[in-house]
């Protein structure tokens, strides 16, 4: 799979993203709920027992008594508006949480993708060496039994074989772990090993230099980072909460109508009813104070978030510069030179022009060089991705 294919499958199948998206749907439902008016109240009364000469139960006729009312609670302090705006802001926070999760998981996906790719490149080279060494060891084993070569030469080859096998096992352990993470991110349920195979364009994109300075990168991060945007939205939500708590201290109005057949001043009496609680003791002072403190707290957290973002960008940039220097030193003719020297050494060893000690020493250094180069490639791309991650934007 190419990197693009992996990302497409990730966006389509990842269950973490699917589950987190329901938080947005739930927050949107809260906005819908906040817009709904309170239900009206309805009541009905009927005479249970007439104490007069008729002695009737439930006398609701023309000479009986029945009454009814309907009432509607009306918020007059802006509570409904403030509650709606608070719910809308919470929806934005849920969307930013989703964006933060998406950013984190895409960063993990790219790290795992290239880690598997470059470790697999090292294993591919080691497997070639193991195959060649196995052939040499078998040949030397036969010649050792015939007394044509010294046993120490066969042992030296075997030690080199074991050393390479150990390196391979360590690399394979890392590949298995990274593949597990990658397959989890892709929500892959099939028992198929994913082999990351980036295109030339997907690798070449990382080789372009960064011309942007640290302070400019920090400005980009301040504009784009979803965690800072969330901190700002939390401040906004707390401001709406303060307005909402203040509006709760304003009494609500209850407006209604009532009908009474015989119990009022007149027969078939119809009344207008108005109710208003007296704000004598509960003025919601505690919740208002809490809302103010939450605003102060959120503002301090936002300032701290800015400090952390600037430090994240600076750290990522310095790592990039360091890895870039290492990458520049090995990306040109070094791999080709190594391969040329390897072919020459192997041919000369076959012709007995160099000793066993020289041959095995060269193979050890050659294989370590191949492994080290792939680690540098891997570390360099990781450094590039850390810059992308720190500024929440794509430079590569």
CSV table of C-alpha atoms in Angstrom, one decimal:
chain,number,residue,atom,x,y,z
A,1,UNK,CA,0.0,0.0,0.0
A,2,UNK,CA,1.2,3.5,-0.8
A,3,UNK,CA,0.9,6.2,1.8
A,4,UNK,CA,-2.1,7.8,0.1
A,5,UNK,CA,-3.9,4.4,0.0
A,6,UNK,CA,-3.2,3.9,3.7
A,7,UNK,CA,-4.6,7.4,4.5
A,8,UNK,CA,-7.7,6.8,2.4
A,9,UNK,CA,-8.4,3.5,4.2
A,10,UNK,CA,-7.7,5.2,7.5
A,11,UNK,CA,-10.2,8.0,6.9
A,12,UNK,CA,-12.8,5.5,5.7
A,13,UNK,CA,-12.5,2.7,8.3
A,14,UNK,CA,-11.0,4.0,11.5
A,15,UNK,CA,-13.3,3.2,14.3
A,16,UNK,CA,-11.8,5.8,16.7
A,17,UNK,CA,-12.8,8.5,14.3
A,18,UNK,CA,-16.2,7.1,13.8
A,19,UNK,CA,-16.8,6.8,17.6
A,20,UNK,CA,-15.5,10.3,18.2
A,21,UNK,CA,-17.7,11.8,15.5
A,22,UNK,CA,-20.7,10.8,17.6
A,23,UNK,CA,-19.6,13.4,20.1
A,24,UNK,CA,-20.2,16.1,17.5
A,25,UNK,CA,-23.7,14.6,16.7
A,26,UNK,CA,-24.5,14.6,20.4
A,27,UNK,CA,-23.3,18.2,20.8
A,28,UNK,CA,-25.5,19.2,17.8
A,29,UNK,CA,-28.4,17.5,19.5
A,30,UNK,CA,-27.8,19.7,22.6
A,31,UNK,CA,-28.2,22.8,20.4
A,32,UNK,CA,-31.5,21.4,19.1
A,33,UNK,CA,-32.6,20.7,22.7
A,34,UNK,CA,-31.7,24.2,23.8
A,35,UNK,CA,-33.9,25.7,21.2
A,36,UNK,CA,-37.1,23.9,22.3
A,37,UNK,CA,-39.6,25.8,24.5
A,38,UNK,CA,-40.6,24.4,27.9
A,39,UNK,CA,-43.8,22.4,27.8
A,40,UNK,CA,-47.0,24.2,28.9
A,41,UNK,CA,-48.7,23.1,32.1
A,42,UNK,CA,-52.4,22.0,32.2
A,43,UNK,CA,-54.6,21.4,35.2
A,44,UNK,CA,-58.2,20.4,35.7
A,45,UNK,CA,-60.5,20.3,38.8
A,46,UNK,CA,-63.9,18.7,39.2
A,47,UNK,CA,-66.1,18.5,42.3
A,48,UNK,CA,-65.7,15.2,44.1
A,49,UNK,CA,-68.7,15.4,46.4
A,50,UNK,CA,-71.7,17.8,46.6
A,51,UNK,CA,-72.5,18.5,50.2
A,52,UNK,CA,-76.0,20.0,49.3
A,53,UNK,CA,-79.3,18.1,49.2
A,54,UNK,CA,-78.4,16.3,46.0
A,55,UNK,CA,-75.5,14.4,47.6
A,56,UNK,CA,-73.8,13.7,44.3
A,57,UNK,CA,-70.3,12.4,43.6
A,58,UNK,CA,-68.3,14.1,40.8
A,59,UNK,CA,-71.0,16.6,40.1
A,60,UNK,CA,-69.7,18.3,36.9
A,61,UNK,CA,-73.0,19.2,35.4
A,62,UNK,CA,-74.6,22.6,35.0
A,63,UNK,CA,-75.2,22.9,38.8
A,64,UNK,CA,-71.8,21.4,39.7
A,65,UNK,CA,-68.3,22.7,39.8
A,66,UNK,CA,-65.3,22.2,37.4
A,67,UNK,CA,-62.3,24.4,36.7
A,68,UNK,CA,-59.2,24.3,34.5
A,69,UNK,CA,-56.1,26.2,33.7
A,70,UNK,CA,-53.2,26.3,31.2
A,71,UNK,CA,-49.8,27.9,31.9
A,72,UNK,CA,-46.6,28.6,29.9
A,73,UNK,CA,-43.2,29.3,31.5
A,74,UNK,CA,-41.5,32.2,29.7
A,75,UNK,CA,-37.8,33.0,30.3
A,76,UNK,CA,-37.4,36.7,30.2
A,77,UNK,CA,-33.7,37.1,31.1
A,78,UNK,CA,-32.2,35.8,27.9
A,79,UNK,CA,-31.7,32.3,29.4
A,80,UNK,CA,-32.8,30.5,26.2
A,81,UNK,CA,-30.5,32.6,23.9
A,82,UNK,CA,-27.5,32.1,26.2
A,83,UNK,CA,-28.2,28.4,26.5
A,84,UNK,CA,-28.4,28.0,22.7
A,85,UNK,CA,-25.1,29.9,22.2
A,86,UNK,CA,-23.4,27.8,24.9
A,87,UNK,CA,-24.5,24.6,23.2
A,88,UNK,CA,-23.3,25.9,19.8
A,89,UNK,CA,-19.9,26.7,21.3
A,90,UNK,CA,-19.7,23.2,22.9
A,91,UNK,CA,-20.4,21.8,19.4
A,92,UNK,CA,-17.4,23.7,18.1
A,93,UNK,CA,-15.3,22.2,21.0
A,94,UNK,CA,-16.5,18.7,20.0
A,95,UNK,CA,-15.4,19.4,16.4
A,96,UNK,CA,-12.0,20.6,17.6
A,97,UNK,CA,-11.6,17.4,19.7
A,98,UNK,CA,-12.3,15.4,16.6
A,99,UNK,CA,-9.7,17.4,14.6
A,100,UNK,CA,-7.2,16.9,17.4
A,101,UNK,CA,-7.8,13.1,17.3
A,102,UNK,CA,-7.5,13.1,13.5
A,103,UNK,CA,-4.2,15.0,13.7
A,104,UNK,CA,-2.8,12.6,16.3
A,105,UNK,CA,-3.8,9.5,14.5
A,106,UNK,CA,-2.5,10.7,11.1
A,107,UNK,CA,0.8,11.5,12.7
A,108,UNK,CA,1.0,8.0,14.2
A,109,UNK,CA,0.0,6.4,10.8
A,110,UNK,CA,2.8,8.2,8.9
A,111,UNK,CA,5.3,7.3,11.6
A,112,UNK,CA,4.4,3.6,11.6
A,113,UNK,CA,4.2,3.6,7.7
A,114,UNK,CA,7.8,4.8,7.2
A,115,UNK,CA,9.2,2.9,10.2
A,116,UNK,CA,8.0,-0.3,8.6
A,117,UNK,CA,9.2,0.6,5.2
A,118,UNK,CA,12.8,1.5,6.2
A,119,UNK,CA,13.1,-1.4,8.6
A,120,UNK,CA,11.9,-3.7,5.8
A,121,UNK,CA,14.6,-2.3,3.5
A,122,UNK,CA,17.2,-3.2,6.1
A,123,UNK,CA,15.8,-6.7,6.5
A,124,UNK,CA,15.8,-7.1,2.7
A,125,UNK,CA,19.6,-6.4,2.6
A,126,UNK,CA,20.2,-8.6,5.7
A,127,UNK,CA,18.4,-11.5,4.1
A,128,UNK,CA,20.7,-11.3,1.1
A,129,UNK,CA,23.7,-11.4,3.3
A,130,UNK,CA,22.3,-14.3,5.3
A,131,UNK,CA,21.6,-16.3,2.1
A,132,UNK,CA,25.2,-15.7,0.9
A,133,UNK,CA,26.7,-16.5,4.3
A,134,UNK,CA,24.6,-19.7,4.5
A,135,UNK,CA,26.1,-20.8,1.2
A,136,UNK,CA,29.6,-19.9,2.3
A,137,UNK,CA,29.2,-21.7,5.7
A,138,UNK,CA,27.9,-24.8,4.0
A,139,UNK,CA,30.9,-24.8,1.6
A,140,UNK,CA,33.4,-24.1,4.4
A,141,UNK,CA,31.8,-26.9,6.5
A,142,UNK,CA,32.6,-29.4,3.8
A,143,UNK,CA,36.2,-28.0,3.3
A,144,UNK,CA,36.8,-28.0,7.0
A,145,UNK,CA,35.9,-31.7,7.3
A,146,UNK,CA,38.3,-32.4,4.5
A,147,UNK,CA,41.0,-30.3,6.2
A,148,UNK,CA,41.4,-27.8,3.4
A,149,UNK,CA,40.4,-24.7,5.6
A,150,UNK,CA,40.8,-23.9,9.2
A,151,UNK,CA,37.9,-24.4,11.6
A,152,UNK,CA,38.3,-20.8,12.9
A,153,UNK,CA,37.3,-19.4,9.5
A,154,UNK,CA,34.1,-21.4,9.5
A,155,UNK,CA,33.4,-20.2,13.1
A,156,UNK,CA,34.1,-16.6,12.1
A,157,UNK,CA,31.5,-16.9,9.4
A,158,UNK,CA,29.0,-18.5,11.7
A,159,UNK,CA,29.5,-15.7,14.3
A,160,UNK,CA,28.8,-13.1,11.6
A,161,UNK,CA,25.7,-15.1,10.6
A,162,UNK,CA,24.4,-15.1,14.2
A,163,UNK,CA,25.1,-11.4,14.5
A,164,UNK,CA,23.1,-10.6,11.4
A,165,UNK,CA,20.3,-12.9,12.5
A,166,UNK,CA,20.2,-11.0,15.8
A,167,UNK,CA,19.9,-7.7,14.0
A,168,UNK,CA,17.2,-9.1,11.8
A,169,UNK,CA,15.2,-10.3,14.8
A,170,UNK,CA,15.4,-6.9,16.5
A,171,UNK,CA,14.2,-5.2,13.3
A,172,UNK,CA,11.4,-7.7,12.8
A,173,UNK,CA,10.2,-7.2,16.3
A,174,UNK,CA,9.9,-3.4,15.6
A,175,UNK,CA,8.1,-4.1,12.3
A,176,UNK,CA,5.6,-6.4,14.0
A,177,UNK,CA,4.8,-3.8,16.6
A,178,UNK,CA,4.5,-1.0,14.1
A,179,UNK,CA,2.5,-3.1,11.8
A,180,UNK,CA,0.1,-3.9,14.6
A,181,UNK,CA,-0.4,-0.2,15.2
A,182,UNK,CA,-0.8,0.5,11.5
A,183,UNK,CA,-3.4,-2.2,11.1
A,184,UNK,CA,-5.3,-1.0,14.1
A,185,UNK,CA,-5.3,2.5,12.6
A,186,UNK,CA,-6.6,1.1,9.4
A,187,UNK,CA,-9.2,-1.1,11.3
A,188,UNK,CA,-7.9,-4.0,9.3
A,189,UNK,CA,-9.5,-7.3,10.4
A,190,UNK,CA,-8.0,-9.6,7.8
A,191,UNK,CA,-4.9,-11.6,8.5
A,192,UNK,CA,-2.9,-9.8,5.8
A,193,UNK,CA,0.4,-8.3,6.4
A,194,UNK,CA,0.4,-4.7,5.1
A,195,UNK,CA,3.7,-3.8,3.3
A,196,UNK,CA,4.1,0.0,3.1
A,197,UNK,CA,5.4,0.9,-0.4
A,198,UNK,CA,5.6,4.7,-0.8
A,199,UNK,CA,5.8,6.1,-4.3
A,200,UNK,CA,8.8,8.1,-5.4
A,201,UNK,CA,6.8,11.3,-5.2
A,202,UNK,CA,5.7,10.5,-1.6
A,203,UNK,CA,9.4,10.1,-0.6
A,204,UNK,CA,10.7,13.0,-2.7
A,205,UNK,CA,8.3,15.5,-0.9
A,206,UNK,CA,10.4,15.2,2.2
A,207,UNK,CA,13.6,16.2,0.4
A,208,UNK,CA,12.6,19.8,-0.3
A,209,UNK,CA,14.2,22.3,2.1
A,210,UNK,CA,12.4,24.4,4.7
A,211,UNK,CA,12.9,28.2,4.0
A,212,UNK,CA,10.5,29.3,6.8
A,213,UNK,CA,12.1,30.6,10.0
A,214,UNK,CA,11.2,29.4,13.5
A,215,UNK,CA,9.2,32.5,14.4
A,216,UNK,CA,7.1,32.2,11.2
A,217,UNK,CA,6.5,28.5,11.9
A,218,UNK,CA,5.3,29.5,15.4
A,219,UNK,CA,2.8,32.0,13.9
A,220,UNK,CA,1.5,29.2,11.6
A,221,UNK,CA,1.1,26.9,14.6
A,222,UNK,CA,-0.8,29.6,16.6
A,223,UNK,CA,-3.2,30.1,13.7
A,224,UNK,CA,-3.7,26.4,13.0
A,225,UNK,CA,-3.3,24.3,16.1
A,226,UNK,CA,-6.7,22.8,17.1
A,227,UNK,CA,-5.6,22.5,20.8
A,228,UNK,CA,-5.2,26.3,20.9
A,229,UNK,CA,-8.4,26.8,19.1
A,230,UNK,CA,-10.1,24.6,21.6
A,231,UNK,CA,-8.6,26.6,24.5
A,232,UNK,CA,-10.1,29.8,22.9
A,233,UNK,CA,-13.5,28.1,22.5
A,234,UNK,CA,-13.4,27.0,26.1
A,235,UNK,CA,-13.0,30.7,27.1
A,236,UNK,CA,-15.9,31.6,24.8
A,237,UNK,CA,-18.0,28.8,26.3
A,238,UNK,CA,-17.3,30.0,29.8
A,239,UNK,CA,-18.3,33.5,28.9
A,240,UNK,CA,-21.6,32.2,27.6
A,241,UNK,CA,-22.0,30.2,30.7
A,242,UNK,CA,-21.4,33.3,32.8
A,243,UNK,CA,-24.1,35.1,30.9
A,244,UNK,CA,-26.4,32.1,31.3
A,245,UNK,CA,-25.8,32.0,35.1
A,246,UNK,CA,-26.5,35.7,35.4
A,247,UNK,CA,-29.7,35.2,33.4
A,248,UNK,CA,-30.8,32.5,35.8
A,249,UNK,CA,-30.9,35.1,38.6
A,250,UNK,CA,-33.7,36.9,36.7
A,251,UNK,CA,-37.1,35.5,37.6
A,252,UNK,CA,-39.1,33.6,34.9
A,253,UNK,CA,-42.6,34.7,34.0
A,254,UNK,CA,-45.4,32.2,34.1
A,255,UNK,CA,-48.3,33.3,31.9
A,256,UNK,CA,-51.6,31.4,31.6
A,257,UNK,CA,-55.4,31.3,31.5
A,258,UNK,CA,-57.9,29.8,33.9
A,259,UNK,CA,-61.6,28.9,33.8
A,260,UNK,CA,-63.9,28.3,36.8
A,261,UNK,CA,-67.5,27.2,36.4
A,262,UNK,CA,-68.9,28.2,39.9
A,263,UNK,CA,-66.1,28.6,42.4
A,264,UNK,CA,-65.1,32.2,41.5
A,265,UNK,CA,-66.7,35.6,41.9
A,266,UNK,CA,-68.8,34.9,38.8
A,267,UNK,CA,-70.3,31.8,37.2
A,268,UNK,CA,-68.2,30.6,34.2
A,269,UNK,CA,-65.4,32.9,35.2
A,270,UNK,CA,-62.4,33.2,32.8
A,271,UNK,CA,-59.1,34.6,34.2
A,272,UNK,CA,-55.6,35.7,33.0
A,273,UNK,CA,-52.9,34.3,35.3
A,274,UNK,CA,-49.4,35.7,35.8
A,275,UNK,CA,-46.8,34.2,38.1
A,276,UNK,CA,-43.3,35.6,39.0
A,277,UNK,CA,-41.0,34.1,41.8
A,278,UNK,CA,-39.6,36.6,44.2
A,279,UNK,CA,-35.7,36.7,44.1
A,280,UNK,CA,-35.3,37.1,47.9
A,281,UNK,CA,-32.7,34.4,48.8
A,282,UNK,CA,-31.5,32.5,45.8
A,283,UNK,CA,-29.9,34.9,43.3
A,284,UNK,CA,-27.5,32.2,41.9
A,285,UNK,CA,-24.5,34.0,43.3
A,286,UNK,CA,-22.5,30.8,43.8
A,287,UNK,CA,-22.8,29.6,40.2
A,288,UNK,CA,-22.0,33.1,38.9
A,289,UNK,CA,-18.8,33.2,40.9
A,290,UNK,CA,-17.9,29.7,39.7
A,291,UNK,CA,-18.4,30.8,36.1
A,292,UNK,CA,-16.1,33.8,36.6
A,293,UNK,CA,-13.4,31.6,38.0
A,294,UNK,CA,-13.7,29.2,35.1
A,295,UNK,CA,-13.1,32.1,32.7
A,296,UNK,CA,-9.9,33.1,34.6
A,297,UNK,CA,-8.7,29.5,34.7
A,298,UNK,CA,-9.4,29.0,30.9
A,299,UNK,CA,-7.5,32.2,30.1
A,300,UNK,CA,-4.4,31.0,32.0
A,301,UNK,CA,-4.6,27.6,30.3
A,302,UNK,CA,-4.7,29.3,26.9
A,303,UNK,CA,-1.6,31.3,27.7
A,304,UNK,CA,0.2,28.2,28.8
A,305,UNK,CA,-0.9,26.5,25.6
A,306,UNK,CA,0.7,29.2,23.6
A,307,UNK,CA,4.0,28.7,25.5
A,308,UNK,CA,3.9,24.9,24.9
A,309,UNK,CA,3.1,25.4,21.1
A,310,UNK,CA,6.0,27.7,20.6
A,311,UNK,CA,8.3,25.3,22.4
A,312,UNK,CA,6.9,22.3,20.4
A,313,UNK,CA,7.7,24.1,17.1
A,314,UNK,CA,11.2,25.1,18.2
A,315,UNK,CA,12.0,21.6,19.4
A,316,UNK,CA,10.6,20.0,16.2
A,317,UNK,CA,12.6,22.5,14.0
A,318,UNK,CA,15.9,21.8,15.9
A,319,UNK,CA,15.4,18.1,15.5
A,320,UNK,CA,14.7,18.6,11.8
A,321,UNK,CA,17.9,20.6,11.3
A,322,UNK,CA,19.9,17.9,13.1
A,323,UNK,CA,18.4,15.0,11.1
A,324,UNK,CA,18.6,17.0,7.8
A,325,UNK,CA,22.4,17.4,8.3
A,326,UNK,CA,22.7,13.6,8.7
A,327,UNK,CA,20.4,12.9,5.8
A,328,UNK,CA,22.4,15.2,3.5
A,329,UNK,CA,25.6,13.4,4.2
A,330,UNK,CA,24.3,10.0,3.1
A,331,UNK,CA,21.7,10.7,0.5
A,332,UNK,CA,24.1,11.1,-2.5
A,333,UNK,CA,26.7,8.7,-3.6
A,334,UNK,CA,27.2,6.8,-0.3
A,335,UNK,CA,24.8,3.9,-0.9
A,336,UNK,CA,26.1,3.4,-4.4
A,337,UNK,CA,29.7,3.4,-3.2
A,338,UNK,CA,28.9,0.9,-0.5
A,339,UNK,CA,27.4,-1.5,-3.0
A,340,UNK,CA,30.4,-1.1,-5.4
A,341,UNK,CA,32.9,-1.8,-2.6
A,342,UNK,CA,30.8,-4.7,-1.4
A,343,UNK,CA,30.8,-6.3,-4.9
A,344,UNK,CA,34.5,-5.8,-5.1
A,345,UNK,CA,35.3,-7.3,-1.7
A,346,UNK,CA,33.0,-10.3,-2.3
A,347,UNK,CA,34.7,-11.0,-5.7
A,348,UNK,CA,38.2,-10.6,-4.2
A,349,UNK,CA,37.3,-12.9,-1.3
A,350,UNK,CA,36.0,-15.5,-3.8
A,351,UNK,CA,39.4,-15.3,-5.6
A,352,UNK,CA,41.2,-15.5,-2.2
A,353,UNK,CA,42.7,-12.1,-2.7
A,354,UNK,CA,41.7,-10.9,0.8
A,355,UNK,CA,41.7,-12.8,4.1
A,356,UNK,CA,38.8,-14.1,6.0
A,357,UNK,CA,39.3,-11.5,8.7
A,358,UNK,CA,39.2,-8.7,6.2
A,359,UNK,CA,36.1,-10.1,4.6
A,360,UNK,CA,34.1,-10.6,7.8
A,361,UNK,CA,35.2,-7.2,9.2
A,362,UNK,CA,34.0,-5.5,6.0
A,363,UNK,CA,30.7,-7.4,6.0
A,364,UNK,CA,30.0,-6.4,9.6
A,365,UNK,CA,30.7,-2.7,8.9
A,366,UNK,CA,28.8,-2.9,5.6
A,367,UNK,CA,25.6,-4.3,7.2
A,368,UNK,CA,25.8,-1.9,10.1
A,369,UNK,CA,26.1,0.9,7.5
A,370,UNK,CA,23.0,-0.2,5.7
A,371,UNK,CA,21.0,-0.5,8.9
A,372,UNK,CA,22.3,2.9,10.1
A,373,UNK,CA,21.4,4.6,6.8
A,374,UNK,CA,17.9,3.3,6.9
A,375,UNK,CA,17.6,4.5,10.5
A,376,UNK,CA,18.7,8.0,9.4
A,377,UNK,CA,16.2,8.0,6.6
A,378,UNK,CA,13.5,6.9,9.1
A,379,UNK,CA,14.5,9.5,11.7
A,380,UNK,CA,14.7,12.3,9.0
A,381,UNK,CA,11.1,11.6,7.8
A,382,UNK,CA,9.9,11.4,11.4
A,383,UNK,CA,11.5,14.8,12.1
A,384,UNK,CA,9.7,16.2,9.0
A,385,UNK,CA,6.4,14.8,10.2
A,386,UNK,CA,7.0,16.3,13.7
A,387,UNK,CA,7.2,19.7,12.1
A,388,UNK,CA,3.9,19.1,10.2
A,389,UNK,CA,2.4,17.9,13.5
A,390,UNK,CA,3.7,20.9,15.6
A,391,UNK,CA,2.3,23.5,13.2
A,392,UNK,CA,-0.8,21.5,12.3
A,393,UNK,CA,-0.1,22.2,8.6
A,394,UNK,CA,1.7,20.4,5.8
A,395,UNK,CA,5.1,21.6,4.8
A,396,UNK,CA,6.0,18.2,3.5
